[in-house]
PDB file of C-alpha atoms in Angstrom:
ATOM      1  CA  UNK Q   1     -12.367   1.066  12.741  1.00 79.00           C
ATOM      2  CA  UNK Q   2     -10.573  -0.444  10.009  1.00 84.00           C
ATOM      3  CA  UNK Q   3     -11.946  -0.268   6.492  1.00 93.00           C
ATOM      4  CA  UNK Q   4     -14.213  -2.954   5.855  1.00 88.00           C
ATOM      5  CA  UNK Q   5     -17.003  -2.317   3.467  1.00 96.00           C
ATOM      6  CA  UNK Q   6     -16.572  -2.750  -0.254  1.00 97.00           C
ATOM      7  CA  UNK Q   7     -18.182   0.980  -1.100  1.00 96.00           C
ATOM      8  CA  UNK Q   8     -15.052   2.122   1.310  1.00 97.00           C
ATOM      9  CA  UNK Q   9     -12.413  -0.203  -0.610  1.00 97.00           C
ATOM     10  CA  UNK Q  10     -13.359   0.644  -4.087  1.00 97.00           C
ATOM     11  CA  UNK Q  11     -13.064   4.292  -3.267  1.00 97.00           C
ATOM     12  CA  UNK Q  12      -9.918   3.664  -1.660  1.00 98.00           C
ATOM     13  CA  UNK Q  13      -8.578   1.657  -5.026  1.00 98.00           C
ATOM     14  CA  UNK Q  14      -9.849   4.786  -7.295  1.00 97.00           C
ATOM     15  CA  UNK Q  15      -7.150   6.328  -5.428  1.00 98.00           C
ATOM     16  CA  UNK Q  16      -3.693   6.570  -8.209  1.00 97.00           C
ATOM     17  CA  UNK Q  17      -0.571   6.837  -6.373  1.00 98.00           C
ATOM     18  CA  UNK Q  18       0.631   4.071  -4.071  1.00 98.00           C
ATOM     19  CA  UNK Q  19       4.168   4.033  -1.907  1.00 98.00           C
ATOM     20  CA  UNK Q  20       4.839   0.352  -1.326  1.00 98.00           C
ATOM     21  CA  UNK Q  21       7.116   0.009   1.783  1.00 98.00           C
ATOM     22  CA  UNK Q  22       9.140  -3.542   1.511  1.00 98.00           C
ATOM     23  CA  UNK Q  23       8.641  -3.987  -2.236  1.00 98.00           C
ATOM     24  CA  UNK Q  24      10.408  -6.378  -3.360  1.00 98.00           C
ATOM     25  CA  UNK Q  25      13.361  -7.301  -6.565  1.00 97.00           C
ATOM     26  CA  UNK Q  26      12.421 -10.854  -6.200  1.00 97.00           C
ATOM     27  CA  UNK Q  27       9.726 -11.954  -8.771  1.00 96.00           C
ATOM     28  CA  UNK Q  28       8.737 -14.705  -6.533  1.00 95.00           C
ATOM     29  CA  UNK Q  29       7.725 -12.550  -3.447  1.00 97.00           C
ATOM     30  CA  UNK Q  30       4.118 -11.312  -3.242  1.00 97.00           C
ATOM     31  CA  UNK Q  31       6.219  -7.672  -2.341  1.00 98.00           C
ATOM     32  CA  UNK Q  32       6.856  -8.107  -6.444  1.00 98.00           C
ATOM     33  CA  UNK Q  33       3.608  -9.479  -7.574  1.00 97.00           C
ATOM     34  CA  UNK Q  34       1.264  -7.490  -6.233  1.00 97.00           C
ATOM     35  CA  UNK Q  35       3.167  -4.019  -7.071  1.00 98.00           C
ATOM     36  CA  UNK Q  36       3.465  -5.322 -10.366  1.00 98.00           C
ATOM     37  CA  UNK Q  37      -0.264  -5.933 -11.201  1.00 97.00           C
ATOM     38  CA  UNK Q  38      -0.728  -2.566  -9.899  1.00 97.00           C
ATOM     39  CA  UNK Q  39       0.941  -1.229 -12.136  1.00 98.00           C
ATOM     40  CA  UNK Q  40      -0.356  -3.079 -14.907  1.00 96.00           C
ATOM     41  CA  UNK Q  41      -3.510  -1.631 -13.921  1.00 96.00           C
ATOM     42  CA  UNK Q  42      -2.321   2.188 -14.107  1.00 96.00           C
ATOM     43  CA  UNK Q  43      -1.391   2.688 -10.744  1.00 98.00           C
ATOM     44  CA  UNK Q  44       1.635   4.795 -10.106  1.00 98.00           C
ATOM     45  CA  UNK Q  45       3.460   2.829  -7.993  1.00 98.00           C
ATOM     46  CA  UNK Q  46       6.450   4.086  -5.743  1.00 98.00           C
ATOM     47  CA  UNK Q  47       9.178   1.557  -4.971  1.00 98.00           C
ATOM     48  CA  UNK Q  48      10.108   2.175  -1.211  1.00 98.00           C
ATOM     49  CA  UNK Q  49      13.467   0.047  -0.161  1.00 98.00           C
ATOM     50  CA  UNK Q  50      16.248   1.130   0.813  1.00 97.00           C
ATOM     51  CA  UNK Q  51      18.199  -1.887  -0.930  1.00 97.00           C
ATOM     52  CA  UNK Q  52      17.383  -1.717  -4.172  1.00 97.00           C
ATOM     53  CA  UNK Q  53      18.220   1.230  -6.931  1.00 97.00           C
ATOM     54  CA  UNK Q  54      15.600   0.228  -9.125  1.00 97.00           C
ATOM     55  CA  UNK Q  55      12.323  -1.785  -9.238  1.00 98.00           C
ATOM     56  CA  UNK Q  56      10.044  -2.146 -11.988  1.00 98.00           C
ATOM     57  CA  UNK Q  57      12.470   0.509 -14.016  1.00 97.00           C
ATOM     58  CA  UNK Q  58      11.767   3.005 -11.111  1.00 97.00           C
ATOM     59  CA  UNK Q  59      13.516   4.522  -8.828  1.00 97.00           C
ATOM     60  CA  UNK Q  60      13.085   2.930  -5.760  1.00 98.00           C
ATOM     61  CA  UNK Q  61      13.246   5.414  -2.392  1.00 98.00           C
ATOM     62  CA  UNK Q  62      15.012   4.696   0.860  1.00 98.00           C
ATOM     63  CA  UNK Q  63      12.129   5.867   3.328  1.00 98.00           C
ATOM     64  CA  UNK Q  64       8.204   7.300   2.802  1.00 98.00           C
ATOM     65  CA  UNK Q  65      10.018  10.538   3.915  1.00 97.00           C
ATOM     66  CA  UNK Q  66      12.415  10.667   0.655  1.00 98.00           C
ATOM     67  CA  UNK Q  67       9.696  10.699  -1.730  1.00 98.00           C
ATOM     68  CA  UNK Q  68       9.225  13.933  -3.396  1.00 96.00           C
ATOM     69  CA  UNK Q  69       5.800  13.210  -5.039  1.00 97.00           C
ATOM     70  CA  UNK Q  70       3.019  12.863  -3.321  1.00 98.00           C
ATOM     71  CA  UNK Q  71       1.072   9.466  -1.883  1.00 98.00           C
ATOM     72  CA  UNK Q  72      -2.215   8.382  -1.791  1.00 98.00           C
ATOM     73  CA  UNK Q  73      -1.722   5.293  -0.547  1.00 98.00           C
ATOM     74  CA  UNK Q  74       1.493   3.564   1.652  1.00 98.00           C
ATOM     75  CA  UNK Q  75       0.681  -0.283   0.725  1.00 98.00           C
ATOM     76  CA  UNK Q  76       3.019  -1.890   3.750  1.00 98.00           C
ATOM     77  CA  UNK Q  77       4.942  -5.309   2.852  1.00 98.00           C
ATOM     78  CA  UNK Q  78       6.688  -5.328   6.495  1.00 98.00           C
ATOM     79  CA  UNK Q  79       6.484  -7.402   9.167  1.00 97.00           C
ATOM     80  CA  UNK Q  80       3.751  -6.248  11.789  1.00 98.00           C
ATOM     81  CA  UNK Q  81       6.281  -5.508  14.333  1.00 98.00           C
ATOM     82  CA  UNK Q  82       7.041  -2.629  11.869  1.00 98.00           C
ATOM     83  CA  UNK Q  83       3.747  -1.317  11.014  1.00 98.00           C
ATOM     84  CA  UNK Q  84       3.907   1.847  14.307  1.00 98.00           C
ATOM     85  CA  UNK Q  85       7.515   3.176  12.031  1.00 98.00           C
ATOM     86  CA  UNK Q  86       5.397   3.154   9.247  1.00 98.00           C
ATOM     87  CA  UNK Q  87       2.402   4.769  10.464  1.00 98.00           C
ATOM     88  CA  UNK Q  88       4.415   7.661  12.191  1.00 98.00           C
ATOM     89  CA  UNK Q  89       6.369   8.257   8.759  1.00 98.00           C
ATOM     90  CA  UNK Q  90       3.288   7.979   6.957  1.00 98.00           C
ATOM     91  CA  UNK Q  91       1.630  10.424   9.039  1.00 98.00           C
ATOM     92  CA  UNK Q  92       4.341  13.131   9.058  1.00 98.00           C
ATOM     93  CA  UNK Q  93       3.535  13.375   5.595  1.00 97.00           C
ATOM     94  CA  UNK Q  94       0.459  15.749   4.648  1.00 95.00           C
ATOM     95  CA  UNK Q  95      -0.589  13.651   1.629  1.00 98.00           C
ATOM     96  CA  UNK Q  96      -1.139  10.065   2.664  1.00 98.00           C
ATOM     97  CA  UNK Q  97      -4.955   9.121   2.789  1.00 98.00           C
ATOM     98  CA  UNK Q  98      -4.771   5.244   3.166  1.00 98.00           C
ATOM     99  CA  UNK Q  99      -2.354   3.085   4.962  1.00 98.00           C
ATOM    100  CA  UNK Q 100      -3.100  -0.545   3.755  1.00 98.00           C
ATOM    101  CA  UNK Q 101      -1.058  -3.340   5.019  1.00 98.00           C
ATOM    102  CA  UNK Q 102      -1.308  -6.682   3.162  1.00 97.00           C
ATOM    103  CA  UNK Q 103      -2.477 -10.261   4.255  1.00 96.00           C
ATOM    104  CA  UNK Q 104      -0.901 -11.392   7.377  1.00 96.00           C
ATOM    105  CA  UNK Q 105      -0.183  -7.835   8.077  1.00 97.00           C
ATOM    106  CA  UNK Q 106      -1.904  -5.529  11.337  1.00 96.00           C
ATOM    107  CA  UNK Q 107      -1.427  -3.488  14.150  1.00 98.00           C
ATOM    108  CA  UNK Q 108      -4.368  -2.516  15.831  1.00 97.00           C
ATOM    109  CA  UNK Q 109      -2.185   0.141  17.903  1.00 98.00           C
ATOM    110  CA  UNK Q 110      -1.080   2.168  14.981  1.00 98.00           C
ATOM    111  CA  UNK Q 111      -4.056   1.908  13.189  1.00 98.00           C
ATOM    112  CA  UNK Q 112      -6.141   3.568  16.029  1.00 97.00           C
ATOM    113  CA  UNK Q 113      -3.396   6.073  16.027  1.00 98.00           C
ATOM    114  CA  UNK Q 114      -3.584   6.648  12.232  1.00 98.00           C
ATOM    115  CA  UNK Q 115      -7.335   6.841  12.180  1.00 97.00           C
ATOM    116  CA  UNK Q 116      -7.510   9.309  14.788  1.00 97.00           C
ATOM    117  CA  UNK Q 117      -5.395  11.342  12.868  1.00 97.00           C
ATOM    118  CA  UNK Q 118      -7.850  11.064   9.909  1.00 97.00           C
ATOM    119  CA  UNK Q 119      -6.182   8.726   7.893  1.00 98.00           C
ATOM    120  CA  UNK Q 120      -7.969   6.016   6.398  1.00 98.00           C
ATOM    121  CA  UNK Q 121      -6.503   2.333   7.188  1.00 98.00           C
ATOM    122  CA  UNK Q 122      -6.768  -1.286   5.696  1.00 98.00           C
ATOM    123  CA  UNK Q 123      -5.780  -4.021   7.476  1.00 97.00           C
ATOM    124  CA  UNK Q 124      -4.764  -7.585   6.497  1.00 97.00           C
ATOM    125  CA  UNK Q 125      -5.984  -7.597   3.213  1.00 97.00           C
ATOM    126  CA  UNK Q 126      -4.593  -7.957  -0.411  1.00 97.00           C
ATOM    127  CA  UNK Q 127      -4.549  -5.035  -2.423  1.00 97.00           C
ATOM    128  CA  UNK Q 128      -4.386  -7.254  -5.492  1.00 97.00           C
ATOM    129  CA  UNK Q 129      -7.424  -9.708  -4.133  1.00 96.00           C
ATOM    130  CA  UNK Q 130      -9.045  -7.123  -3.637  1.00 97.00           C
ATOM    131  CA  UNK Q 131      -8.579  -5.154  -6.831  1.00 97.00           C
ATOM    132  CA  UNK Q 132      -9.324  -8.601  -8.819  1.00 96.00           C
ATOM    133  CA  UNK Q 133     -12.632  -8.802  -6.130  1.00 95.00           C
ATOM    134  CA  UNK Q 134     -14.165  -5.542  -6.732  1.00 96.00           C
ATOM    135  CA  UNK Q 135     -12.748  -4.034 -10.574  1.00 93.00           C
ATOM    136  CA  UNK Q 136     -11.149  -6.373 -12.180  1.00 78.00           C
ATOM    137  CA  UNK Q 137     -12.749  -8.583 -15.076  1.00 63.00           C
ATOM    138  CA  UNK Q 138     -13.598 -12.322 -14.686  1.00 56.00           C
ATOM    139  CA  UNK Q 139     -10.817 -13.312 -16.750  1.00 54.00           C
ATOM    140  CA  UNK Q 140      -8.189 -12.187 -14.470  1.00 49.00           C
TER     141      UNK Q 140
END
């Protein structure tokens, strides 16, 4: 089962390093916003896209596999349709804890998949929203 309690998500957002698969050079995209205020609030956010250099001043990476650090997190701005391609990259990696796909995002297929191969998952939810939600101050 997907994460759904709020004990589970604020452990999850304790977590530091997030790969975020479709972020986004456009300001106006929620693939921009959302990495952004991660950052912001000392996250170390990896840029995955393989058409951009750059995001945010850092480098961004073609594919979850050509990322020499390692990943707590893979934070998926792709359409659902692309979620399994994620999951199996995700889970060829020895380091990824959470897969977390954003609002409007699921597959229930993968997910299963991931879980069963103990890796935590978050469907259809805001990492932002959720950040603001459960740590963030009232004034945000």
């Amino acid at each position: 089962m997907p994460v759904e309690t709020d004990d589970a998500l604020r452990e999850i957002l304790d977590l530091d390093t997030i790969a975020v698969v479709g972020c986004s050079t456009s300001p106006a995209k929620a693939a921009h916003d959302v990495p952004k205020y991660l950052i912001e609030h000392g996250y170390d956010v990896i840029p995955v896209n393989p058409f951009a250099d750059e995001i945010f001043g850092r480098e961004s990476h073609d594919s979850l596999s050509a990322v020499d650090q390692e990943i707590d997190i893979v934070d998926v701005f792709r359409p659902s349709e692309e979620v399994s391609g994620i999951v199996d990259a995700a889970l060829e990696r020895s380091d990824v804890e959470v897969i977390w796909t954003q609002l409007g995002i699921r597959d229930d297929t993968a997910a299963e998949r991931a879980e069963q191969a103990g890796t935590r998952v978050v469907q259809d939810r805001c990492m932002k929203v959720e950040h603001q939600r459960l740590l963030g101050s009232p004034s945000e």
